[in-house]
Tab-separated table of C-alpha atoms in Angstrom:
chain	number	residue	atom	x	y	z
A	1	UNK	CA	-0.181	-28.482	18.687
A	2	UNK	CA	-0.559	-24.504	19.663
A	3	UNK	CA	2.486	-23.012	17.716
A	4	UNK	CA	2.194	-20.231	19.795
A	5	UNK	CA	3.436	-22.847	23.117
A	6	UNK	CA	7.238	-22.655	24.320
A	7	UNK	CA	9.952	-25.074	23.066
A	8	UNK	CA	9.543	-28.958	23.907
A	9	UNK	CA	11.906	-30.377	25.508
A	10	UNK	CA	12.259	-34.272	25.664
A	11	UNK	CA	13.771	-36.416	28.832
A	12	UNK	CA	15.877	-39.595	28.069
A	13	UNK	CA	13.646	-42.614	28.138
A	14	UNK	CA	14.974	-45.277	30.891
A	15	UNK	CA	11.869	-47.568	30.816
A	16	UNK	CA	13.552	-50.236	28.206
A	17	UNK	CA	16.445	-50.092	29.799
A	18	UNK	CA	15.581	-50.244	33.761
A	19	UNK	CA	13.100	-53.089	32.574
A	20	UNK	CA	16.415	-54.864	31.045
A	21	UNK	CA	18.233	-54.484	34.216
A	22	UNK	CA	15.611	-55.316	36.765
A	23	UNK	CA	15.468	-59.071	34.727
A	24	UNK	CA	18.652	-59.106	34.360
A	25	UNK	CA	18.984	-58.941	37.657
A	26	UNK	CA	16.132	-61.721	38.227
A	27	UNK	CA	17.895	-63.963	36.295
A	28	UNK	CA	21.444	-63.999	37.926
A	29	UNK	CA	23.280	-66.806	39.106
A	30	UNK	CA	21.076	-69.080	36.680
A	31	UNK	CA	22.187	-71.164	33.889
A	32	UNK	CA	19.085	-72.143	32.409
A	33	UNK	CA	18.917	-71.468	28.467
A	34	UNK	CA	15.689	-70.299	25.721
A	35	UNK	CA	14.189	-73.129	24.475
A	36	UNK	CA	15.490	-70.966	21.340
A	37	UNK	CA	18.541	-69.184	21.277
A	38	UNK	CA	18.222	-65.736	19.742
A	39	UNK	CA	20.589	-65.729	16.460
A	40	UNK	CA	22.576	-63.114	17.852
A	41	UNK	CA	23.383	-64.590	21.340
A	42	UNK	CA	26.507	-66.449	21.537
A	43	UNK	CA	27.027	-68.972	24.228
A	44	UNK	CA	30.668	-69.513	26.312
A	45	UNK	CA	31.072	-73.533	26.153
A	46	UNK	CA	30.423	-73.650	29.655
A	47	UNK	CA	27.194	-72.571	29.012
A	48	UNK	CA	27.012	-69.416	30.623
A	49	UNK	CA	25.464	-66.143	28.531
A	50	UNK	CA	27.927	-63.734	27.749
A	51	UNK	CA	26.495	-59.940	28.125
A	52	UNK	CA	23.220	-59.840	25.501
A	53	UNK	CA	23.692	-56.548	23.357
A	54	UNK	CA	19.950	-56.305	23.523
A	55	UNK	CA	19.990	-52.737	25.737
A	56	UNK	CA	22.214	-51.375	23.383
A	57	UNK	CA	20.616	-51.956	20.625
A	58	UNK	CA	17.599	-50.600	22.001
A	59	UNK	CA	19.124	-47.487	23.444
A	60	UNK	CA	20.170	-46.518	19.798
A	61	UNK	CA	16.255	-47.327	19.090
A	62	UNK	CA	15.003	-45.251	21.301
A	63	UNK	CA	17.684	-42.562	20.258
A	64	UNK	CA	16.800	-43.023	16.600
A	65	UNK	CA	13.149	-42.426	17.858
A	66	UNK	CA	13.168	-39.517	20.010
A	67	UNK	CA	15.016	-38.368	16.592
A	68	UNK	CA	13.186	-37.885	13.998
A	69	UNK	CA	10.510	-37.134	16.162
A	70	UNK	CA	12.636	-33.709	17.218
A	71	UNK	CA	13.096	-33.302	13.540
A	72	UNK	CA	9.484	-33.973	12.284
A	73	UNK	CA	8.277	-31.167	15.055
A	74	UNK	CA	11.256	-28.898	14.232
A	75	UNK	CA	10.263	-29.245	10.179
A	76	UNK	CA	6.737	-28.605	11.942
A	77	UNK	CA	6.802	-25.387	13.114
A	78	UNK	CA	9.589	-24.025	10.203
A	79	UNK	CA	6.714	-24.420	7.806
A	80	UNK	CA	4.519	-22.873	10.307
A	81	UNK	CA	6.100	-19.807	10.626
A	82	UNK	CA	7.342	-19.227	7.201
A	83	UNK	CA	3.543	-20.081	6.097
A	84	UNK	CA	2.983	-17.432	8.358
A	85	UNK	CA	5.397	-14.950	7.102
A	86	UNK	CA	4.730	-15.303	3.941
A	87	UNK	CA	1.093	-15.074	3.993
A	88	UNK	CA	1.775	-10.811	4.693
A	89	UNK	CA	4.096	-10.118	1.533
A	90	UNK	CA	1.125	-12.719	-1.022
A	91	UNK	CA	-1.123	-11.374	-2.686
A	92	UNK	CA	-2.789	-14.694	-3.698
A	93	UNK	CA	-5.303	-16.678	-2.260
A	94	UNK	CA	-5.888	-16.101	1.773
A	95	UNK	CA	-5.774	-19.687	4.048
A	96	UNK	CA	-9.389	-19.784	3.249
A	97	UNK	CA	-8.482	-20.747	0.031
A	98	UNK	CA	-10.386	-19.227	-2.702
A	99	UNK	CA	-9.372	-15.838	-4.483
A	100	UNK	CA	-10.367	-12.987	-6.130
A	101	UNK	CA	-10.107	-11.429	-9.591
A	102	UNK	CA	-7.182	-8.599	-10.080
A	103	UNK	CA	-8.235	-5.260	-7.766
A	104	UNK	CA	-9.651	-6.843	-4.999
A	105	UNK	CA	-7.970	-7.753	-1.797
A	106	UNK	CA	-8.352	-8.901	1.474
A	107	UNK	CA	-6.549	-6.570	3.937
A	108	UNK	CA	-6.057	-3.198	1.537
A	109	UNK	CA	-4.971	-1.770	-1.886
A	110	UNK	CA	-3.252	1.281	-2.974
A	111	UNK	CA	-3.725	2.806	-6.969
A	112	UNK	CA	-1.630	5.112	-8.008
A	113	UNK	CA	-0.152	6.477	-12.335
A	114	UNK	CA	3.159	4.658	-11.757
A	115	UNK	CA	4.048	1.314	-10.959
A	116	UNK	CA	6.307	1.932	-8.779
A	117	UNK	CA	4.674	4.189	-6.274
A	118	UNK	CA	2.153	1.939	-6.158
A	119	UNK	CA	3.819	-1.066	-5.242
A	120	UNK	CA	5.660	1.445	-2.588
A	121	UNK	CA	2.797	2.257	-1.303
A	122	UNK	CA	1.631	-1.958	-0.980
A	123	UNK	CA	4.846	-2.619	0.801
A	124	UNK	CA	4.019	0.343	3.702
A	125	UNK	CA	0.121	-1.733	4.183
A	126	UNK	CA	2.569	-4.500	4.500
A	127	UNK	CA	5.134	-3.544	7.043
A	128	UNK	CA	1.616	-2.591	9.620
A	129	UNK	CA	1.186	1.158	8.146
A	130	UNK	CA	-2.510	2.384	7.268
A	131	UNK	CA	-4.078	4.277	4.624
A	132	UNK	CA	-2.438	7.061	5.310
A	133	UNK	CA	1.616	5.904	5.179
A	134	UNK	CA	0.994	4.123	1.954
A	135	UNK	CA	-0.948	7.033	0.512
A	136	UNK	CA	1.735	9.203	1.835
A	137	UNK	CA	4.698	7.173	0.605
A	138	UNK	CA	3.331	6.825	-3.194
A	139	UNK	CA	2.641	10.341	-3.339
A	140	UNK	CA	6.792	11.391	-2.156
A	141	UNK	CA	6.977	8.542	-4.800
A	142	UNK	CA	5.601	10.527	-7.360
A	143	UNK	CA	7.110	13.274	-6.551
A	144	UNK	CA	10.582	11.507	-8.231
A	145	UNK	CA	9.379	9.902	-11.246
A	146	UNK	CA	6.341	12.188	-12.250
A	147	UNK	CA	7.432	15.461	-12.214
A	148	UNK	CA	5.619	16.579	-15.164
A	149	UNK	CA	2.320	16.214	-13.131
A	150	UNK	CA	3.642	16.563	-9.050
A	151	UNK	CA	6.536	17.041	-7.034
A	152	UNK	CA	7.280	18.929	-3.993
A	153	UNK	CA	6.685	22.026	-5.517
A	154	UNK	CA	3.431	21.130	-6.122
A	155	UNK	CA	-0.042	21.525	-4.000
A	156	UNK	CA	-1.685	18.738	-2.243
A	157	UNK	CA	-5.237	18.410	-1.703
A	158	UNK	CA	-6.769	14.794	0.125
A	159	UNK	CA	-10.087	13.719	1.691
A	160	UNK	CA	-9.353	10.898	4.090
A	161	UNK	CA	-12.060	9.038	5.902
A	162	UNK	CA	-11.765	6.688	8.933
A	163	UNK	CA	-13.279	3.727	8.463
A	164	UNK	CA	-14.199	2.459	12.001
A	165	UNK	CA	-15.662	5.933	12.998
A	166	UNK	CA	-17.094	7.267	9.972
A	167	UNK	CA	-15.530	10.232	9.956
A	168	UNK	CA	-13.988	11.999	7.311
A	169	UNK	CA	-11.472	14.760	7.210
A	170	UNK	CA	-9.773	17.376	4.602
A	171	UNK	CA	-6.590	18.413	3.207
A	172	UNK	CA	-6.065	21.518	2.340
A	173	UNK	CA	-3.307	23.196	1.142
A	174	UNK	CA	-4.134	26.719	2.275
A	175	UNK	CA	-4.516	29.774	-0.004
A	176	UNK	CA	-2.518	30.012	-2.981
A	177	UNK	CA	0.822	32.159	-2.616
A	178	UNK	CA	3.641	33.584	-4.678
A	179	UNK	CA	7.055	32.095	-3.741
A	180	UNK	CA	7.777	34.538	-6.853
A	181	UNK	CA	5.910	36.383	-9.721
A	182	UNK	CA	4.150	33.352	-11.387
A	183	UNK	CA	5.682	30.804	-9.160
A	184	UNK	CA	3.431	29.021	-6.341
A	185	UNK	CA	5.099	28.059	-3.109
A	186	UNK	CA	5.312	25.120	-2.399
A	187	UNK	CA	3.475	23.733	0.612
A	188	UNK	CA	3.549	19.593	-0.363
A	189	UNK	CA	6.379	18.499	1.915
A	190	UNK	CA	4.204	20.522	4.629
A	191	UNK	CA	0.756	19.358	3.531
A	192	UNK	CA	1.634	15.574	3.869
A	193	UNK	CA	3.683	15.856	7.071
A	194	UNK	CA	0.656	17.705	8.356
A	195	UNK	CA	-1.811	14.365	7.307
A	196	UNK	CA	0.994	11.390	8.198
A	197	UNK	CA	1.291	13.517	11.968
A	198	UNK	CA	-2.615	13.588	12.663
A	199	UNK	CA	-3.529	10.608	11.297
A	200	UNK	CA	-0.205	7.908	10.203
A	201	UNK	CA	1.063	5.194	11.772
A	202	UNK	CA	4.358	4.448	10.260
A	203	UNK	CA	6.949	6.276	11.816
A	204	UNK	CA	7.869	9.632	9.535
A	205	UNK	CA	11.581	9.027	8.310
A	206	UNK	CA	10.110	5.182	7.012
A	207	UNK	CA	7.776	7.209	4.307
A	208	UNK	CA	10.919	8.954	3.180
A	209	UNK	CA	13.359	5.488	2.278
A	210	UNK	CA	12.119	4.194	-0.592
A	211	UNK	CA	11.431	7.937	-2.300
A	212	UNK	CA	15.223	8.610	-1.208
A	213	UNK	CA	16.317	5.800	-2.660
A	214	UNK	CA	15.277	5.992	-5.843
A	215	UNK	CA	15.833	9.468	-6.382
A	216	UNK	CA	19.670	9.126	-5.734
A	217	UNK	CA	20.230	5.758	-7.130
A	218	UNK	CA	17.742	5.975	-9.987
A	219	UNK	CA	14.171	4.920	-11.521
A	220	UNK	CA	13.047	4.582	-14.952
A	221	UNK	CA	11.650	6.954	-17.305
A	222	UNK	CA	7.877	5.518	-17.933
A	223	UNK	CA	5.525	5.504	-20.387
A	224	UNK	CA	3.405	8.694	-19.105
A	225	UNK	CA	6.338	10.148	-18.192
A	226	UNK	CA	8.139	10.028	-21.505
A	227	UNK	CA	5.175	11.047	-23.492
A	228	UNK	CA	5.010	14.269	-21.669
A	229	UNK	CA	8.587	14.908	-22.526
A	230	UNK	CA	7.772	14.411	-26.303
A	231	UNK	CA	5.110	16.203	-26.030
A	232	UNK	CA	6.684	18.836	-24.217
A	233	UNK	CA	10.586	18.847	-25.358
A	234	UNK	CA	13.110	19.522	-22.683
A	235	UNK	CA	13.334	22.705	-22.354
A	236	UNK	CA	14.022	23.932	-19.037
A	237	UNK	CA	14.550	20.577	-18.200
A	238	UNK	CA	17.759	19.354	-18.510
A	239	UNK	CA	20.144	18.037	-17.021
A	240	UNK	CA	17.266	16.696	-14.840
A	241	UNK	CA	15.344	14.783	-18.097
A	242	UNK	CA	17.452	14.842	-21.019
A	243	UNK	CA	20.967	13.786	-22.618
A	244	UNK	CA	23.936	15.400	-22.991
A	245	UNK	CA	23.108	16.641	-26.638
A	246	UNK	CA	19.095	18.042	-24.585
A	247	UNK	CA	17.642	15.451	-26.657
A	248	UNK	CA	14.449	14.406	-23.771
A	249	UNK	CA	15.151	11.180	-21.904
A	250	UNK	CA	12.802	8.133	-23.739
A	251	UNK	CA	11.029	5.407	-21.598
A	252	UNK	CA	13.164	2.806	-20.117
A	253	UNK	CA	16.111	5.196	-19.188
A	254	UNK	CA	17.569	5.499	-15.938
A	255	UNK	CA	17.962	8.803	-14.069
A	256	UNK	CA	18.501	9.986	-10.728
A	257	UNK	CA	17.770	13.160	-9.347
A	258	UNK	CA	20.450	13.623	-6.619
A	259	UNK	CA	19.538	16.920	-5.524
A	260	UNK	CA	16.351	15.965	-4.410
A	261	UNK	CA	17.286	12.754	-2.759
A	262	UNK	CA	19.588	14.603	-0.007
A	263	UNK	CA	16.679	17.313	0.084
A	264	UNK	CA	13.964	13.916	1.372
A	265	UNK	CA	17.295	12.632	3.238
A	266	UNK	CA	17.391	16.089	5.271
A	267	UNK	CA	13.535	16.312	5.499
A	268	UNK	CA	13.294	12.673	7.032
A	269	UNK	CA	16.126	13.730	9.462
A	270	UNK	CA	15.101	16.876	10.367
A	271	UNK	CA	13.611	16.661	14.103
A	272	UNK	CA	10.601	18.964	12.966
A	273	UNK	CA	9.089	19.025	9.693
A	274	UNK	CA	8.846	23.270	9.837
A	275	UNK	CA	12.554	23.234	9.566
A	276	UNK	CA	12.799	21.274	6.671
A	277	UNK	CA	10.615	23.090	4.937
A	278	UNK	CA	11.820	26.372	5.786
A	279	UNK	CA	15.575	24.515	4.246
A	280	UNK	CA	13.673	23.588	1.321
A	281	UNK	CA	12.179	27.530	0.318
A	282	UNK	CA	15.194	28.645	1.277
A	283	UNK	CA	17.496	27.331	-1.257
A	284	UNK	CA	14.653	27.990	-3.922
A	285	UNK	CA	15.219	31.653	-2.704
A	286	UNK	CA	18.373	31.465	-3.148
A	287	UNK	CA	18.170	29.442	-6.541
A	288	UNK	CA	15.716	32.340	-7.863
A	289	UNK	CA	18.209	35.681	-6.720
A	290	UNK	CA	15.230	36.410	-3.753
A	291	UNK	CA	16.738	36.925	-0.421
A	292	UNK	CA	14.340	35.137	1.610
A	293	UNK	CA	10.514	33.705	1.287
A	294	UNK	CA	7.804	36.150	1.484
A	295	UNK	CA	5.444	33.792	3.478
A	296	UNK	CA	4.927	30.528	4.397
A	297	UNK	CA	2.634	27.214	3.350
A	298	UNK	CA	-0.512	26.428	5.445
A	299	UNK	CA	-1.816	23.766	4.880
A	300	UNK	CA	-5.007	22.544	6.871
A	301	UNK	CA	-6.825	19.655	8.081
A	302	UNK	CA	-9.932	19.817	8.914
A	303	UNK	CA	-13.666	18.232	8.874
A	304	UNK	CA	-14.922	17.429	5.477
A	305	UNK	CA	-17.923	18.562	3.149
A	306	UNK	CA	-20.886	16.780	3.565
A	307	UNK	CA	-24.389	16.136	1.736
A	308	UNK	CA	-26.773	13.452	2.999
A	309	UNK	CA	-28.790	11.462	0.578
A	310	UNK	CA	-30.921	8.953	1.643
A	311	UNK	CA	-27.958	6.283	0.277
A	312	UNK	CA	-25.575	7.871	3.181
A	313	UNK	CA	-23.750	10.811	3.447
A	314	UNK	CA	-20.734	12.673	0.730
A	315	UNK	CA	-17.711	13.846	1.690
A	316	UNK	CA	-15.584	16.081	-0.268
A	317	UNK	CA	-12.846	18.535	0.314
A	318	UNK	CA	-14.173	22.341	1.392
A	319	UNK	CA	-13.242	25.461	-1.288
A	320	UNK	CA	-11.241	26.769	-3.023
A	321	UNK	CA	-11.523	23.201	-4.131
A	322	UNK	CA	-13.957	22.207	-6.902
A	323	UNK	CA	-16.072	20.479	-3.669
A	324	UNK	CA	-18.307	23.130	-3.171
A	325	UNK	CA	-19.196	23.180	-6.857
A	326	UNK	CA	-19.519	19.029	-6.940
A	327	UNK	CA	-21.528	19.276	-4.495
A	328	UNK	CA	-24.306	21.880	-5.957
A	329	UNK	CA	-24.079	19.238	-9.489
A	330	UNK	CA	-25.215	16.841	-7.634
A	331	UNK	CA	-27.671	17.992	-5.454
A	332	UNK	CA	-29.316	19.290	-8.827
A	333	UNK	CA	-28.733	15.804	-10.487
A	334	UNK	CA	-30.492	14.161	-8.044
A	335	UNK	CA	-33.428	16.591	-7.307
A	336	UNK	CA	-33.820	16.676	-11.538
A	337	UNK	CA	-33.937	12.198	-11.682
A	338	UNK	CA	-33.208	12.913	-15.808
A	339	UNK	CA	-32.450	9.835	-16.992
A	340	UNK	CA	-28.905	9.516	-17.297
A	341	UNK	CA	-27.310	7.140	-20.734
A	342	UNK	CA	-23.526	8.188	-20.664
A	343	UNK	CA	-21.400	5.328	-20.827
A	344	UNK	CA	-18.749	6.567	-19.522
A	345	UNK	CA	-17.514	10.168	-17.292
A	346	UNK	CA	-16.171	12.924	-19.930
A	347	UNK	CA	-12.888	13.732	-18.489
A	348	UNK	CA	-11.853	16.957	-20.836
A	349	UNK	CA	-8.249	18.543	-21.050
A	350	UNK	CA	-6.583	21.891	-20.716
A	351	UNK	CA	-4.340	22.713	-22.840
A	352	UNK	CA	-1.717	21.226	-23.620
A	353	UNK	CA	-0.651	17.473	-21.111
A	354	UNK	CA	-2.290	17.397	-17.786
A	355	UNK	CA	-0.186	18.608	-15.102
A	356	UNK	CA	-2.276	16.426	-12.164
A	357	UNK	CA	-2.161	13.548	-10.651
A	358	UNK	CA	-4.502	11.132	-8.494
A	359	UNK	CA	-4.096	8.177	-5.827
A	360	UNK	CA	-6.031	6.165	-3.601
A	361	UNK	CA	-5.075	3.674	-0.885
A	362	UNK	CA	-8.110	1.958	0.648
A	363	UNK	CA	-8.269	-1.554	2.813
A	364	UNK	CA	-10.963	-3.504	4.077
A	365	UNK	CA	-12.534	-1.955	7.122
A	366	UNK	CA	-13.608	1.333	5.067
A	367	UNK	CA	-11.081	3.459	6.103
A	368	UNK	CA	-9.487	5.258	2.314
A	369	UNK	CA	-7.524	7.908	1.517
A	370	UNK	CA	-7.734	10.106	-2.003
A	371	UNK	CA	-5.183	12.682	-2.737
A	372	UNK	CA	-4.924	14.885	-5.686
A	373	UNK	CA	-2.234	16.887	-6.711
A	374	UNK	CA	-1.494	19.532	-9.470
A	375	UNK	CA	1.957	21.717	-10.770
A	376	UNK	CA	-1.374	23.438	-12.496
A	377	UNK	CA	0.194	22.645	-16.185
A	378	UNK	CA	2.865	20.014	-17.223
A	379	UNK	CA	5.897	20.331	-15.332
A	380	UNK	CA	4.868	23.250	-14.081
A	381	UNK	CA	6.635	26.734	-14.872
A	382	UNK	CA	9.258	24.316	-15.884
A	383	UNK	CA	12.201	26.240	-13.346
A	384	UNK	CA	14.290	24.053	-12.335
A	385	UNK	CA	15.713	24.456	-8.195
A	386	UNK	CA	19.184	23.368	-9.260
A	387	UNK	CA	19.733	23.058	-5.017
A	388	UNK	CA	16.783	20.979	-4.604
A	389	UNK	CA	15.749	19.102	-7.982
A	390	UNK	CA	12.322	20.497	-7.335
A	391	UNK	CA	10.056	21.796	-10.417
A	392	UNK	CA	8.073	25.127	-9.351
A	393	UNK	CA	4.947	25.185	-10.119
A	394	UNK	CA	3.403	28.191	-11.783
A	395	UNK	CA	0.107	30.168	-10.876
A	396	UNK	CA	-1.837	32.334	-12.417
A	397	UNK	CA	-4.923	33.763	-11.240
A	398	UNK	CA	-7.148	30.961	-12.959
A	399	UNK	CA	-5.279	28.234	-11.267
A	400	UNK	CA	-5.692	29.372	-7.653
A	401	UNK	CA	-9.437	27.893	-7.949
A	402	UNK	CA	-8.123	24.108	-7.582
A	403	UNK	CA	-11.109	22.930	-10.322
A	404	UNK	CA	-8.681	20.296	-10.249
A	405	UNK	CA	-9.417	18.947	-6.845
A	406	UNK	CA	-12.650	17.324	-6.367
A	407	UNK	CA	-12.306	13.743	-4.466
A	408	UNK	CA	-15.799	12.794	-3.052
A	409	UNK	CA	-16.125	9.629	-0.729
A	410	UNK	CA	-20.220	8.068	0.183
A	411	UNK	CA	-20.174	6.770	3.148
A	412	UNK	CA	-23.237	3.851	2.454
A	413	UNK	CA	-26.091	3.089	4.379
A	414	UNK	CA	-25.129	-1.024	4.383
A	415	UNK	CA	-28.800	-1.936	4.231
A	416	UNK	CA	-28.967	0.115	0.737
A	417	UNK	CA	-25.860	0.024	-1.197
A	418	UNK	CA	-23.112	-3.043	-1.940
A	419	UNK	CA	-20.545	-0.685	-0.959
A	420	UNK	CA	-19.536	0.358	2.896
A	421	UNK	CA	-17.487	3.367	1.053
A	422	UNK	CA	-16.535	4.138	-2.240
A	423	UNK	CA	-14.126	6.807	-2.711
A	424	UNK	CA	-13.540	9.058	-6.026
A	425	UNK	CA	-11.243	11.098	-7.328
A	426	UNK	CA	-10.423	12.275	-11.121
A	427	UNK	CA	-7.428	14.075	-12.950
A	428	UNK	CA	-7.897	15.586	-15.857
A	429	UNK	CA	-9.231	19.930	-15.436
A	430	UNK	CA	-10.811	21.921	-15.974
A	431	UNK	CA	-13.734	19.895	-15.490
A	432	UNK	CA	-12.900	16.756	-13.204
A	433	UNK	CA	-15.814	17.340	-11.483
A	434	UNK	CA	-18.575	16.541	-13.414
A	435	UNK	CA	-16.431	12.942	-14.553
A	436	UNK	CA	-16.627	12.386	-10.626
A	437	UNK	CA	-20.346	13.770	-10.602
A	438	UNK	CA	-20.937	11.495	-13.757
A	439	UNK	CA	-19.577	8.360	-12.396
A	440	UNK	CA	-21.097	8.804	-9.006
A	441	UNK	CA	-24.399	8.981	-10.356
A	442	UNK	CA	-24.280	6.288	-12.459
A	443	UNK	CA	-22.996	3.818	-9.095
A	444	UNK	CA	-26.511	5.209	-7.318
A	445	UNK	CA	-28.786	4.479	-10.758
A	446	UNK	CA	-26.650	0.918	-11.245
A	447	UNK	CA	-28.931	-1.713	-9.904
A	448	UNK	CA	-27.273	-3.522	-6.698
A	449	UNK	CA	-27.415	-6.878	-7.325
A	450	UNK	CA	-26.119	-6.655	-10.770
A	451	UNK	CA	-23.338	-4.044	-9.285
A	452	UNK	CA	-21.968	-6.704	-6.733
A	453	UNK	CA	-22.021	-9.506	-9.684
A	454	UNK	CA	-19.523	-6.548	-11.367
A	455	UNK	CA	-17.613	-5.875	-9.271
A	456	UNK	CA	-17.022	-10.150	-7.946
A	457	UNK	CA	-17.141	-10.983	-11.348
A	458	UNK	CA	-15.790	-8.887	-14.235
A	459	UNK	CA	-13.564	-7.152	-12.816
A	460	UNK	CA	-12.783	-3.309	-12.037
A	461	UNK	CA	-14.806	-1.120	-14.359
A	462	UNK	CA	-14.354	-0.840	-17.540
A	463	UNK	CA	-14.752	2.332	-20.360
A	464	UNK	CA	-13.866	2.466	-23.622
A	465	UNK	CA	-11.219	4.481	-24.790
A	466	UNK	CA	-13.414	7.230	-26.009
A	467	UNK	CA	-13.379	8.869	-22.482
A	468	UNK	CA	-10.395	11.326	-22.785
A	469	UNK	CA	-6.717	11.620	-21.530
A	470	UNK	CA	-8.126	12.127	-17.697
A	471	UNK	CA	-7.534	9.569	-15.165
A	472	UNK	CA	-10.790	8.423	-13.229
A	473	UNK	CA	-9.436	6.173	-9.749
A	474	UNK	CA	-12.707	4.393	-8.407
A	475	UNK	CA	-12.161	2.303	-4.509
A	476	UNK	CA	-14.760	0.299	-2.481
A	477	UNK	CA	-14.922	-1.395	0.202
A	478	UNK	CA	-17.549	-4.065	0.907
A	479	UNK	CA	-17.178	-7.462	3.155
A	480	UNK	CA	-14.041	-6.604	4.019
A	481	UNK	CA	-12.830	-6.345	1.308
A	482	UNK	CA	-10.308	-3.773	-0.720
A	483	UNK	CA	-11.371	-2.959	-4.775
A	484	UNK	CA	-9.592	-0.658	-6.833
A	485	UNK	CA	-10.958	0.603	-10.627
A	486	UNK	CA	-9.836	2.719	-13.024
A	487	UNK	CA	-11.192	4.778	-15.802
A	488	UNK	CA	-9.715	4.043	-18.458
A	489	UNK	CA	-8.453	0.848	-17.332
A	490	UNK	CA	-5.151	-0.535	-17.523
A	491	UNK	CA	-3.972	3.474	-17.090
A	492	UNK	CA	-2.826	3.089	-13.338
A	493	UNK	CA	-1.270	0.084	-11.809
A	494	UNK	CA	-2.673	-1.076	-8.495
A	495	UNK	CA	-1.091	-3.564	-5.500
A	496	UNK	CA	-3.020	-4.683	-2.777
A	497	UNK	CA	-2.612	-7.839	-0.237
């Protein structure tokens, strides 16, 4: 039965009843008895039969039969609808019955440094959002739970690829500007909204629901944040990330950021994002004792840089990111054709803990969003704006080059390579461009039959722990499946469906 058909209406069946009535009318006036009396037929001493209960039992039997059929159909429709609903929220095997290794999904996936944010991105995908909705929602979530690497005071770079049209767009934060000496002008909120406004699908307030709830109702300090606090101490971070005695919070501790929650809620309710951005800057300026911000963020969304290769087309972000440097390194390496023996991409760190973060979202149709964000050093400037709950980024001359931002995407010629689309994004300044280049060259040099078997049989890309403390995320789309992995393996939780 077609599950899309409308409700089925049943009419009372009169076949048996009308037959019995007509039979009784034909026999009316007769006194003959059956040769074998029915055990339930009662007879008067005069020889005339009483009214037989056969018609009553027939009607009861017909009613019970109809009831059983109706209940069976109702149960079938309920199970069908339940199965359809559960298929949207399940990461288990699809109706075809086959399953995949972790990191490979049928519809879409997201990978980020925080489990809560990967889960939030997946929820947006299941709700009908695209990779931009999932990525922006996860980025806003990271601004709450990972203030040591990102936040509303951070700068964002992004690379979006449309799997249908083959075009790519680059998100840039605009020129580096100062809110005050040594403090970067926050551009995260207007940059993320610009990205969503042009390329997202779900309503903007929907993306802020989860991050707002985390900030207001509380989130657990995870291992990366706890390690950063233990390494850097709580100076300048109280009362947000420290106990009453001033000691830094440990892993598993629940904390809140109500001021940030109020700021996110205001951004969701404000009619235009420009007003929300101006309100954020005004509150920050007031906290710093300034008359007002001297400039406004100027994020842009523009065509990505391109480089044609025999295997496909490379896309990355324009200057002042490290994208142009990355393409120059790749051209030099490809022309030299020198064999490479790197067991894993080098991910060197600047002095101190990293102050940058990355995430990636991909769907089975080849649409990809890569995001890189930074507050330039661990916990940025360590200047907390009490009115907004935002940690301001530090800004020095050397950080203006944005060497940490170099997302790379390869749209391949499907006849030549296993992956239709490959996305790479790394954190761990100052030379992440070389790490991305190394990963891409290994991908290009690997025999494609082995690469195909590796993805489907051995799981996400693995590398030894000697790769360093940086993070490299890799996403691919092949045969309407989304693949996600990281180096080092296990550093970034991923979720999909």
